[in-house]
XYZ file of C-alpha atoms in Angstrom:
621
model
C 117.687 33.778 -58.919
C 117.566 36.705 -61.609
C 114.885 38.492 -62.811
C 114.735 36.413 -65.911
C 114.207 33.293 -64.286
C 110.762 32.001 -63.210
C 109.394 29.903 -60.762
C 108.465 27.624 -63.309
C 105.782 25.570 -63.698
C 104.018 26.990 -60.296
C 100.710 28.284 -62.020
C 99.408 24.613 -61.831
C 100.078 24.886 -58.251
C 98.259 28.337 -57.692
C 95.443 27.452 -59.658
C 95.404 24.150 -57.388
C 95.876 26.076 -54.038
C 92.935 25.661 -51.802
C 94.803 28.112 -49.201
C 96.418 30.226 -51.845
C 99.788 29.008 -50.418
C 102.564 27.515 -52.481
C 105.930 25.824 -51.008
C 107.926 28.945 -51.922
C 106.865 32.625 -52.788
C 105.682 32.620 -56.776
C 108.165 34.933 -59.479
C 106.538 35.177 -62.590
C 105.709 37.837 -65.441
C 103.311 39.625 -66.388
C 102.274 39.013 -70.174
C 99.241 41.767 -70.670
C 97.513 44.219 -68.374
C 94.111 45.201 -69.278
C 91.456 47.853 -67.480
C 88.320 46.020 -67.687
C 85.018 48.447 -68.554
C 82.616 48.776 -65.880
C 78.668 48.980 -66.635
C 78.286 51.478 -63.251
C 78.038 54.880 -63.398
C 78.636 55.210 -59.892
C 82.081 56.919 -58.999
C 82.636 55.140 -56.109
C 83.229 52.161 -57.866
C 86.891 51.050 -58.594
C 88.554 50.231 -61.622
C 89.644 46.521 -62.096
C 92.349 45.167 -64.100
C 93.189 41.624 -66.035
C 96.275 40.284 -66.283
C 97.844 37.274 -68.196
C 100.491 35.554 -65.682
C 103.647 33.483 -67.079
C 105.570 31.224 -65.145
C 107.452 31.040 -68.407
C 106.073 26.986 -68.821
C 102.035 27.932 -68.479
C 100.251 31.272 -68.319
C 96.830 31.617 -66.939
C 94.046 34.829 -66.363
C 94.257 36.367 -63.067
C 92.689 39.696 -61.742
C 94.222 42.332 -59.396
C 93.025 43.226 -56.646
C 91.626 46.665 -56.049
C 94.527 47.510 -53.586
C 97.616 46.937 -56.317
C 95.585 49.569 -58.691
C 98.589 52.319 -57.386
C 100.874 50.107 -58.917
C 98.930 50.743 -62.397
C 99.051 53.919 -62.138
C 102.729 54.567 -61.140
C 103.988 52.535 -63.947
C 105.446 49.728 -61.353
C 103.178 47.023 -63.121
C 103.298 46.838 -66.777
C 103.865 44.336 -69.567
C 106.374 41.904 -69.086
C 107.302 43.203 -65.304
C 108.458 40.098 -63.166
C 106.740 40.031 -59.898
C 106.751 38.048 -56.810
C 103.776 37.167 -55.383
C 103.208 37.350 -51.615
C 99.273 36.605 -51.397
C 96.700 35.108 -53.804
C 93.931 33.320 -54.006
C 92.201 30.765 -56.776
C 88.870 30.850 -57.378
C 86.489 29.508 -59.971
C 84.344 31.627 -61.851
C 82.010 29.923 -65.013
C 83.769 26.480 -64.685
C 86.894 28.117 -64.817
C 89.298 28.703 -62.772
C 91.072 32.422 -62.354
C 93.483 33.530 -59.922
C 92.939 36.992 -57.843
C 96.536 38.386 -57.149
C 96.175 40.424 -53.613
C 99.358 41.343 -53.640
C 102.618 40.970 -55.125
C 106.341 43.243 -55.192
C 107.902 44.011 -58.553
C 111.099 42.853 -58.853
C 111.920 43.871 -62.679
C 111.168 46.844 -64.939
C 109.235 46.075 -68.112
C 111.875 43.601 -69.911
C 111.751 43.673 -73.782
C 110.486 40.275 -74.669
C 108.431 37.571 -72.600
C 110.636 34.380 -70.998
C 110.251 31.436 -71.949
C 107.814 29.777 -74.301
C 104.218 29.837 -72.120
C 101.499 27.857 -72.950
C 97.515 28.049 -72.007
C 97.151 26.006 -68.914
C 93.545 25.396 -70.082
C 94.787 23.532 -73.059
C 97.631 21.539 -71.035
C 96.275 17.737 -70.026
C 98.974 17.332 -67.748
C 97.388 17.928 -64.002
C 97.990 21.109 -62.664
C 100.839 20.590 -60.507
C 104.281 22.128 -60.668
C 106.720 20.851 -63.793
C 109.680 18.699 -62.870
C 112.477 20.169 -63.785
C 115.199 18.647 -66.546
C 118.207 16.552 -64.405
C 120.920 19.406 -65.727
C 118.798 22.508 -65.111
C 118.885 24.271 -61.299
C 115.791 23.341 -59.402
C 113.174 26.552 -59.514
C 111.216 24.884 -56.750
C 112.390 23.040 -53.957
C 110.435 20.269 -53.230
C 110.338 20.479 -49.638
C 110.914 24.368 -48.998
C 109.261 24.946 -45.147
C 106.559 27.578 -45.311
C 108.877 29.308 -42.922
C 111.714 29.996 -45.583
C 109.746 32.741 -47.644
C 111.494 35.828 -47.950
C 109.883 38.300 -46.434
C 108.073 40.796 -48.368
C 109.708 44.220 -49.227
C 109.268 47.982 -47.318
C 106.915 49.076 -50.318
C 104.752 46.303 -50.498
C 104.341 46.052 -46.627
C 103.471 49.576 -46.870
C 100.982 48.903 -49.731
C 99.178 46.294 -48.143
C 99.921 47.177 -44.403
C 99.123 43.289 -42.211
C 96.848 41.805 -44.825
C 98.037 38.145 -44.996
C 99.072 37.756 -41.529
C 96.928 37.597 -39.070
C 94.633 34.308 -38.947
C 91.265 33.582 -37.675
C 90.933 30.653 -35.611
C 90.090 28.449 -38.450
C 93.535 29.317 -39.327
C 92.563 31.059 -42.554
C 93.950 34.031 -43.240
C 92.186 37.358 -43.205
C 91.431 39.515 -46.144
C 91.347 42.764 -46.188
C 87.958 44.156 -46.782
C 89.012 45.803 -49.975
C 89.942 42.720 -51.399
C 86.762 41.185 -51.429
C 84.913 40.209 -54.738
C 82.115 38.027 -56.239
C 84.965 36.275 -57.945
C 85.943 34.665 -54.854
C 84.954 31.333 -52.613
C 86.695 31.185 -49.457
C 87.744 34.482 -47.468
C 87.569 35.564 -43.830
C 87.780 39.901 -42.865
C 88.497 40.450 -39.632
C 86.515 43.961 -39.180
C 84.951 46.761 -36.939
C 80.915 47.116 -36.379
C 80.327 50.543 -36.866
C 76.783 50.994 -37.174
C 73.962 47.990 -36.571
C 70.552 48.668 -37.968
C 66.735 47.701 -36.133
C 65.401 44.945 -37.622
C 62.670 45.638 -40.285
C 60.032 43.609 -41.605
C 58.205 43.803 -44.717
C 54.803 42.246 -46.338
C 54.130 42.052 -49.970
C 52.934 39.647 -52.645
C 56.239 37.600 -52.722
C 55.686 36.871 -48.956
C 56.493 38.449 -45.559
C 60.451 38.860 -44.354
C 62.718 40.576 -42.347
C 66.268 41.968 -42.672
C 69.003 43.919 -40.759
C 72.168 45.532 -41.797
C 75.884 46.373 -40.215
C 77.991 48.246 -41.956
C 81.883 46.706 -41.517
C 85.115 48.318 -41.419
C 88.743 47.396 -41.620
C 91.869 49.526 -42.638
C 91.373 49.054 -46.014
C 87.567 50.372 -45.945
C 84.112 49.636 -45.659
C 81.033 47.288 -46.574
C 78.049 46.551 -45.792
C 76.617 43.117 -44.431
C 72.692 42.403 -44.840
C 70.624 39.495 -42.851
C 67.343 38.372 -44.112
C 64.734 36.225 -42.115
C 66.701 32.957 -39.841
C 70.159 34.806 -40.778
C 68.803 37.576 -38.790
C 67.653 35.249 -35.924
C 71.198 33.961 -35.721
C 73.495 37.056 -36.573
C 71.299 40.433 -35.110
C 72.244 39.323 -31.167
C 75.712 38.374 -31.816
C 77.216 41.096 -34.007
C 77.168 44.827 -31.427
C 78.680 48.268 -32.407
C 82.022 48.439 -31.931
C 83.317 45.095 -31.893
C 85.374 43.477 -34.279
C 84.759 40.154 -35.399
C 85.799 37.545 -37.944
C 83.586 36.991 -40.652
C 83.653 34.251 -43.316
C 81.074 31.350 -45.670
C 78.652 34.548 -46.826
C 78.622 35.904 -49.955
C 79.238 38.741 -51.826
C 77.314 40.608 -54.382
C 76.962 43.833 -55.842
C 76.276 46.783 -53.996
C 72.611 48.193 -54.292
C 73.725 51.834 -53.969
C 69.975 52.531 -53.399
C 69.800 51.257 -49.487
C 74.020 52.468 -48.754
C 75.904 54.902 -49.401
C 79.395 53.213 -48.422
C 81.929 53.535 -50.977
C 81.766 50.323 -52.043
C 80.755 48.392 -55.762
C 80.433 45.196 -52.915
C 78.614 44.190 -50.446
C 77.882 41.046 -47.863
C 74.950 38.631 -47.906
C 74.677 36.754 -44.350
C 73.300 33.436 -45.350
C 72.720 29.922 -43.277
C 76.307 28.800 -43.586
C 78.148 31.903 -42.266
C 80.332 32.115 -39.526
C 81.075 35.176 -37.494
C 83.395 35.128 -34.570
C 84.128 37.501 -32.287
C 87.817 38.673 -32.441
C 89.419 39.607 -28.908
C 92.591 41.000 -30.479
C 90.954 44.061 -31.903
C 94.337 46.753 -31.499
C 94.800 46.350 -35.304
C 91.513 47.541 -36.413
C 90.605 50.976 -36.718
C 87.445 53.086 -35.255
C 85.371 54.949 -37.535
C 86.598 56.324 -40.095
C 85.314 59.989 -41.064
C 85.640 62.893 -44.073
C 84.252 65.753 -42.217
C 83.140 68.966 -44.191
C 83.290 72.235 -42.105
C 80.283 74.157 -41.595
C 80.598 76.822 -43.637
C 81.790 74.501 -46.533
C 78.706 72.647 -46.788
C 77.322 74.801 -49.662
C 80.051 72.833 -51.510
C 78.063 69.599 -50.433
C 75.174 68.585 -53.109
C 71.685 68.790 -51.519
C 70.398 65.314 -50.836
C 74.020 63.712 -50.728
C 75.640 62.494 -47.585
C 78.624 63.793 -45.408
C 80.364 63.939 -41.838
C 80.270 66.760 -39.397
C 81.996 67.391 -36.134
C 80.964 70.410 -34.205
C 79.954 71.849 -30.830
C 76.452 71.591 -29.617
C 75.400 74.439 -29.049
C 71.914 73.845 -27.700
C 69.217 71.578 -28.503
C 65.059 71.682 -28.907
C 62.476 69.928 -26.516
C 60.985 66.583 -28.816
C 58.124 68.044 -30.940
C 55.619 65.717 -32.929
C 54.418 66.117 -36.341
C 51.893 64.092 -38.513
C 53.156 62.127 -41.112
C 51.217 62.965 -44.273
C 51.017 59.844 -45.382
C 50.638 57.223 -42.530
C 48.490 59.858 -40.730
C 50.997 58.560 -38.119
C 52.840 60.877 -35.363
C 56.757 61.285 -35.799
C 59.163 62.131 -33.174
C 60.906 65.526 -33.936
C 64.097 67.479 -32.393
C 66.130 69.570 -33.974
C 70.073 70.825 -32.658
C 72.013 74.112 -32.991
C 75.719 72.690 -33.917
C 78.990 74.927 -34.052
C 82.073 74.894 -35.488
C 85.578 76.772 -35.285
C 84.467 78.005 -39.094
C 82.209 80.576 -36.469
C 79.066 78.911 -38.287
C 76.389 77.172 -36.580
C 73.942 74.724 -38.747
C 70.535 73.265 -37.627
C 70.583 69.309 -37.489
C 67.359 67.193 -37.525
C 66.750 64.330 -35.344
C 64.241 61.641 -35.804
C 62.166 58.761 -33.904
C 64.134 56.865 -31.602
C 67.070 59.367 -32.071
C 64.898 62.322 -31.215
C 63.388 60.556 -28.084
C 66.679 59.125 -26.614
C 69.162 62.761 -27.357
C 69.344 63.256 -23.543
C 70.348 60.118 -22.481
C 72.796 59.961 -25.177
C 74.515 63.159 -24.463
C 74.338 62.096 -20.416
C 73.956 65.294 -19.448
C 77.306 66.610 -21.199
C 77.660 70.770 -21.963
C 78.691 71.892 -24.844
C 79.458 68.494 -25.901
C 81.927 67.754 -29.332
C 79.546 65.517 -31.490
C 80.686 63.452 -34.461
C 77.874 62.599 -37.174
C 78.698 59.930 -40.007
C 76.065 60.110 -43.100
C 74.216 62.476 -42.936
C 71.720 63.956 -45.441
C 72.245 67.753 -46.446
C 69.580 69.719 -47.505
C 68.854 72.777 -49.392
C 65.497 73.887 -48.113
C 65.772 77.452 -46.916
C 69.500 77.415 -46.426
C 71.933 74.349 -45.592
C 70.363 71.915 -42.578
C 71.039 68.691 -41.896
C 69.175 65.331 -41.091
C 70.618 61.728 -39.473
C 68.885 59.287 -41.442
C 68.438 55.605 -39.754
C 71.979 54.638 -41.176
C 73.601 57.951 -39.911
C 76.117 57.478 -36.645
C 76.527 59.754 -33.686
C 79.163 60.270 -31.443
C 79.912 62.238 -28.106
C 83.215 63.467 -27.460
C 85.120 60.927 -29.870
C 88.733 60.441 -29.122
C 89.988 61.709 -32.487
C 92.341 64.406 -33.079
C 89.503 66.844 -34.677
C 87.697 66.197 -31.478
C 90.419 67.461 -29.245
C 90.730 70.681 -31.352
C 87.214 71.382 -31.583
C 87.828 71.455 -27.906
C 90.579 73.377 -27.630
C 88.915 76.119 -29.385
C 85.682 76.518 -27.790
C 86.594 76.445 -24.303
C 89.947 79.140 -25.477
C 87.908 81.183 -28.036
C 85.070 79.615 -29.269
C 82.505 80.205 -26.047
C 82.953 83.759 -26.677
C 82.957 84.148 -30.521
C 80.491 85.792 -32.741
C 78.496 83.025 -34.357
C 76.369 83.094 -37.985
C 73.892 80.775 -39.355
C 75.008 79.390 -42.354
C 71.667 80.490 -44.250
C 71.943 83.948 -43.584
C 75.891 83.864 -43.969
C 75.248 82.139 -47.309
C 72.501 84.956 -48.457
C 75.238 87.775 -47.898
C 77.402 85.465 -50.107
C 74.722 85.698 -52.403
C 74.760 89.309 -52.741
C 77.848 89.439 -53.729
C 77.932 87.088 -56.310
C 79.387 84.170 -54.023
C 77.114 81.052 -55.330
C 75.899 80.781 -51.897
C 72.328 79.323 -50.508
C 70.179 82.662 -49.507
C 68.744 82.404 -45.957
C 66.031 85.361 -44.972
C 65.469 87.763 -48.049
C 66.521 90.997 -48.144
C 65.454 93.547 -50.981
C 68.828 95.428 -51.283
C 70.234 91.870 -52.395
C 68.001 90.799 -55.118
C 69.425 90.342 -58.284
C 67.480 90.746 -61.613
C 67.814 88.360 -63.922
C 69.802 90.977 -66.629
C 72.257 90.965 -63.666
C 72.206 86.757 -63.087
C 73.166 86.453 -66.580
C 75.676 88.965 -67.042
C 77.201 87.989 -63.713
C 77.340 84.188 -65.332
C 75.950 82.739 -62.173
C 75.537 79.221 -62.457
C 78.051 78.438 -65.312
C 80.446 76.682 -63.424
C 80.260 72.778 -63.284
C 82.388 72.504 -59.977
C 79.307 74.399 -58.131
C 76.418 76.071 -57.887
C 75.547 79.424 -57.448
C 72.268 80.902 -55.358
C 70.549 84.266 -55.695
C 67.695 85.778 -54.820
C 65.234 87.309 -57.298
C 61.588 89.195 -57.222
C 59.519 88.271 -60.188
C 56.163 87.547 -61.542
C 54.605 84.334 -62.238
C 54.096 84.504 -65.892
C 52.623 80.187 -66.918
C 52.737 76.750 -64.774
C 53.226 73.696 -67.253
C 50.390 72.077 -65.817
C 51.449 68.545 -67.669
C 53.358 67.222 -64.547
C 52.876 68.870 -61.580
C 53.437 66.314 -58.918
C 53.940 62.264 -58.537
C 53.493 59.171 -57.033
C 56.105 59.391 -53.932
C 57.076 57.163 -51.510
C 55.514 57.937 -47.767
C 58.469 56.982 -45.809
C 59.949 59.729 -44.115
C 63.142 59.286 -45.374
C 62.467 58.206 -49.049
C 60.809 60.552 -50.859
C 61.782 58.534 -54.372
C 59.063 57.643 -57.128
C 57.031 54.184 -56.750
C 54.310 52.294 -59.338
C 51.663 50.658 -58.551
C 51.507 47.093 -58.726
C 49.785 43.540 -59.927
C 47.612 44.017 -56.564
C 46.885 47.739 -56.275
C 49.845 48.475 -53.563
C 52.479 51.048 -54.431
C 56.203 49.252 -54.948
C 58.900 51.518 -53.728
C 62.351 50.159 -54.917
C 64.753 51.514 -52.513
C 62.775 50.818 -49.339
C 62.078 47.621 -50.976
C 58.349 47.576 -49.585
C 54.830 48.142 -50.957
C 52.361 50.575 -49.206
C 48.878 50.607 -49.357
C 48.898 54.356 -50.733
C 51.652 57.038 -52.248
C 52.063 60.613 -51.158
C 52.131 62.738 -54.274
C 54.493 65.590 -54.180
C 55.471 68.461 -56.546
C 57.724 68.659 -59.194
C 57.198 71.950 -61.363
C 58.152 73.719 -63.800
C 56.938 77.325 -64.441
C 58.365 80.424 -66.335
C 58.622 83.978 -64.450
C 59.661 87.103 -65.251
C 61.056 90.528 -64.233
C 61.442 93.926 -66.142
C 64.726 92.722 -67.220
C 63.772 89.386 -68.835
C 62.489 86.242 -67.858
C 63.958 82.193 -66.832
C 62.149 78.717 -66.402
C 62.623 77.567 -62.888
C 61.424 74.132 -61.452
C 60.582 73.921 -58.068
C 59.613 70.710 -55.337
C 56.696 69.992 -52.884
C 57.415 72.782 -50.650
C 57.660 75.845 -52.674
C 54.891 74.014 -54.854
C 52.817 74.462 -51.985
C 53.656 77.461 -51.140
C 52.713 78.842 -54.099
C 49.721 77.003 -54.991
C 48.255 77.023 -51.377
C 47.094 73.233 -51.478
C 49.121 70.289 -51.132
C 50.252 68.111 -54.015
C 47.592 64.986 -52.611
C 44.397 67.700 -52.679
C 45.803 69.216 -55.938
C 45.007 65.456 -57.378
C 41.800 65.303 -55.595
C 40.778 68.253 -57.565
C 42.168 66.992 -60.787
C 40.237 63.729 -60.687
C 37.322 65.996 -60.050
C 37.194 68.864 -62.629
C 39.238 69.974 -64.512
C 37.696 73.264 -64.531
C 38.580 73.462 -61.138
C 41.508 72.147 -61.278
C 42.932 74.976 -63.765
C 41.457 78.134 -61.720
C 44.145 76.247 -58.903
C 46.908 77.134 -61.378
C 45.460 80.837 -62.719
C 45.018 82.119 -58.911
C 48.913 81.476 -59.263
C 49.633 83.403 -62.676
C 50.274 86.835 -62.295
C 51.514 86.423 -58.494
C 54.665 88.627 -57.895
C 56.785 86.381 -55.443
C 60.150 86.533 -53.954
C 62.186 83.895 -55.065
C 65.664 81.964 -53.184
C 66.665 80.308 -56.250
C 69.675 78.026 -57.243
C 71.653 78.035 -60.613
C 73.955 74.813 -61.990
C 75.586 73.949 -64.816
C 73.927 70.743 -66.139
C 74.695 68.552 -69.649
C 72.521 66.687 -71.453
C 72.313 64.894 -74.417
C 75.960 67.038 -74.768
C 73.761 70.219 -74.654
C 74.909 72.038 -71.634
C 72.826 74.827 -69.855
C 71.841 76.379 -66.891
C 68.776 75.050 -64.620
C 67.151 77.084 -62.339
C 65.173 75.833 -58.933
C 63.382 77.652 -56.720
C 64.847 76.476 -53.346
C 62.298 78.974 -51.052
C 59.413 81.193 -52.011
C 57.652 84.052 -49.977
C 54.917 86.185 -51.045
C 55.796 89.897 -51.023
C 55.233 92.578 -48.343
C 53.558 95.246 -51.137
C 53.503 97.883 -47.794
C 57.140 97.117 -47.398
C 58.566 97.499 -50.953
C 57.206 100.410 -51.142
C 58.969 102.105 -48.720
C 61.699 100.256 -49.793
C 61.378 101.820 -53.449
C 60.672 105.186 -52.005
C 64.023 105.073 -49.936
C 66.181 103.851 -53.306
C 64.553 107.264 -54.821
C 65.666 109.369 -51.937
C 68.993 108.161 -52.564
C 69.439 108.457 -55.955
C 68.912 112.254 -55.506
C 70.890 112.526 -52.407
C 73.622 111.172 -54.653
């Protein structure tokens, strides 16, 4: 058959399919290709594209999947190409029914006119089922073609979609791959990897009491996340363990609240009653975790407060500590790890809770162990750290190829190499201009702010530069100096109160009795050189006001003659100041915005010998 001639009539018999089989492989044409708009501002979220399919008797809507979006963007799928399709599946969406094309081989270049004469299925009475051909005309479709006798799809579009299609679960569905999956569509089973099971949590507000755990799934297409609530999690949380793969199918999928994951996914999985999940003991196919690791001494390239992967050596490793959560009053688990890397960098991680308590038994007595970590939140405070959250993943001695390196390098070189702290390796990068995060403050490295702006620190959008500074406290905008924050550990974000007095926090999707209020600042300081607005957050705000952000609003409610001598002891202070400089836009104005990332009162004895020594060698010179 040519590339001009169609399987006609077969788009009644997709749009039919209840398996998204037909008796022989579909060729038809592609009539329009649009890139639908997207509401999201998130940039993990794909782009999506419409198409119009011919069979040259009907045409109908269909949607690619996110997989074929290569094939956009090469040029291989365009108007009027001529495709076969190896995989689809129909679905109805508003009382209408749309196919989603998971993946097809172009057989044509773009052809100058459409075949045929195609009309709207939708406006055809005739049932949708393939068109009999005329008694002179060559039979398109065999009527009794075996399943067996499709050709068998091409190098590239193996390569493009790698087994999807093939393997079955023991329904004898076939398996999606994870990418594929979309609210547009009904029936689909993913055969994928557990890679991180959550505790159970419970909640108790004024819609009720509940429960909920999540997994986050994996295949070698990608990721997504799978949430329980209440008897799903009675039936699921037992059956689905780390590690294992399993068929999943009959749950739902919705869009992604980016607020509780950070997968890089627009979808996600609702377990309900109906679903099914099977474990799969043919598991070869699907990968282990998969991981973007950042080297230590690239994590200033990291944003503070996103996530990212590490591997590194540990190094050593604290005794568990306990500190008081400010606003539980509750006690918190606490240790914090020394990690390495071949960069010659070392980085302090944070552990906490259950992951504090159990470290020892996880690392099983292992020296100098290579540790994995998946998700993890970076931080700015004081230099680069890290923290595991409760999604984050750790994992000893992984059998990747990074692993094995690692290896090879501390027990050849590494045991015996000269290692830095990224904080202080990142202040020496600061004195030279660098745009790194400044560690301990040293004098001979300050930078006035004449020098900040004619150096142009900060001006870049790709990153952000960090200097240190020594400057007076010249006015505190004392209009919003804290808020209402959320008292997990973990959270930190804004909540309201509501209908019944208890503060609503969104992304933990709980209420608490009380917030914690921390600060959000802005003040202006100034040097002999000129002068900058900086903002700072709850830790330099108390640091430089001496109280915390809850007794600050104690005194507020109180007097407010008391509350503004708070603010004057603070005006006139001369402070050193870590400070960060980005490139932001808004309302297409762009500037420069300052933040005070650490603060420390100055050593008046000190500076002045400092001064005294600059003076000695000025004249020496």
């Amino acid at each position: 058959m040519s590339s001009e001639q169609l399987t006609e009539g077969v788009i009644g018999s997709m749009l039919a399919s209840t398996d998204g089989t037909t008796p022989v492989v579909p060729k038809c044409q592609i009539l329009s290709l649009k890139k639908l708009q997207t509401t999201s501002a998130s940039a993990n979220v794909s782009e999506r594209y419409r198409v119009v399919l011919s069979d040259g008797v009907h045409y109908t809507q269909a949607m690619l999947a996110t997989q074929l979006k290569p094939l956009v963007e090469n040029g291989m799928l365009d108007k009027n190409v001529v495709v076969r399709i190896t995989q689809f599946t129909s679905n109805t969406v508003q009382n209408r029914k749309i196919l989603i094309l998971l993946n097809l081989e172009p057989i044509s270049s773009a052809l100058p006119h459409r075949i045929g004469n195609p009309q709207n299925i939708e406006a055809s009475s005739s049932k949708p089922e393939a068109k009999p051909q005329s008694a002179d005309s060559k039979p398109a479709v065999p009527a009794a073609a075996p399943q067996a006798s499709r050709p068998a799809p091409s190098v590239a579009a193996q390569a493009l979609s790698g087994s999807r299609g093939v393997a079955k679960a023991s329904s004898g569905m076939p398996v999606y791959p994870i990418d594929a999956l979309s609210p547009y569509q009904n029936k689909w089973t993913i055969k994928a990897r557990v890679t991180l099971k959550t505790d159970i949590k419970h909640w108790s507000n004024a819609r009720g009491d509940g429960k909920l755990f999540s997994v986050h799934l994996m295949d070698e297409s990608g990721e997504i996340r799978a949430t329980g609530f209440n008897d799903a999690v009675d039936r699921f949380y037992p059956i689905l363990q780390e590690n294992k793969v399993y068929f999943i199918s009959k749950a739902k999928v919705t869009i992604a609240k980016k607020q509780f994951s950070t997968l890089p996914n627009e979808y996600e999985i609702s377990l309900e009653s109906g679903s099914e999940i099977e474990e799969c003991a043919e598991a070869g196919d699907v990968p282990e975790v998969k991981y973007n690791f950042v080297p230590i001494n690239e994590l200033n390239t990291v944003e503070p407060n996103n996530t990212t992967d590490v591997i590194a050596i540990l190094d050593s490793y604290s005794d568990v500590s306990e500190i008081v959560s400010k606003a539980t009053q509750r006690p918190i688990k606490k240790r914090e790890l020394s990690l390495i890397d071949s960069s010659g960098m070392s980085v302090r991680m944070t552990l906490w809770g259950s992951q504090a308590e159990n470290f020892e038994s996880t690392i099983s007595g292992e020296d100098k162990p290579v540790m994995a970590f998946k998700g993890v939140k970076v931080s700015d405070f004081g230099g680069r750290s890290l923290s595991m959250f409760s999604s984050s993943t750790m994992s000893i001695n992984p059998d990747i190829p990074e692993s094995h390196g690692l290896r090879g390098w501390y027990d050849n070189e590494g045991n015996a190499a000269p290692i830095r702290a990224i904080s202080s390796a990142m202040d020496g990068g600061a004195a030279a201009g660098g745009g790194t995060t400044p560690g301990a403050m040293r004098a001979n490295e300050f930078r006035t702010f004449a020098q900040v702006k004619d150096q142009s620190l900060g001006t870049s959008f790709e990153r952000a530069d960090f200097f240190n500074t020594r400057a007076m406290v010249v006015y505190i905008r004392p209009g919003t100096l804290y808020y209402t924050a959320c008292p997990s550990q973990e959270c930190n974000k804004k909540v309201l109160m509501d209908d019944d007095g208890n503060w609503r926090c969104e992304k933990c999707d709980r209420s608490y009795p009380a917030p914690v209020r921390r600060y959000i600042f802005s003040a202006n300081v100034a040097d002999y050189t000129g002068q900058i607005w900086v903002s700072g957050f709850n830790e330099v705000g108390e640091t430089l006001l001496g109280i915390t952000a809850d007794e600050l609003d104690v005194i507020q409610n109180e007097s407010e003659a008391g509350f503004k001598a708070v603010l004057s002891r603070a005006i006139g202070r001369v402070i050193d100041i870590g400070c960060r400089a980005k490139q932001e836009t808004f309302n297409d104005s762009s500037r420069v915005r300052y933040t005070m990332t650490r603060l420390q009162p100055v050593d008046f004895k000190k500076a002045g010998h400092e001064l005294v020594n600059k003076i000695h060698a000025l004249q020496a010179n």
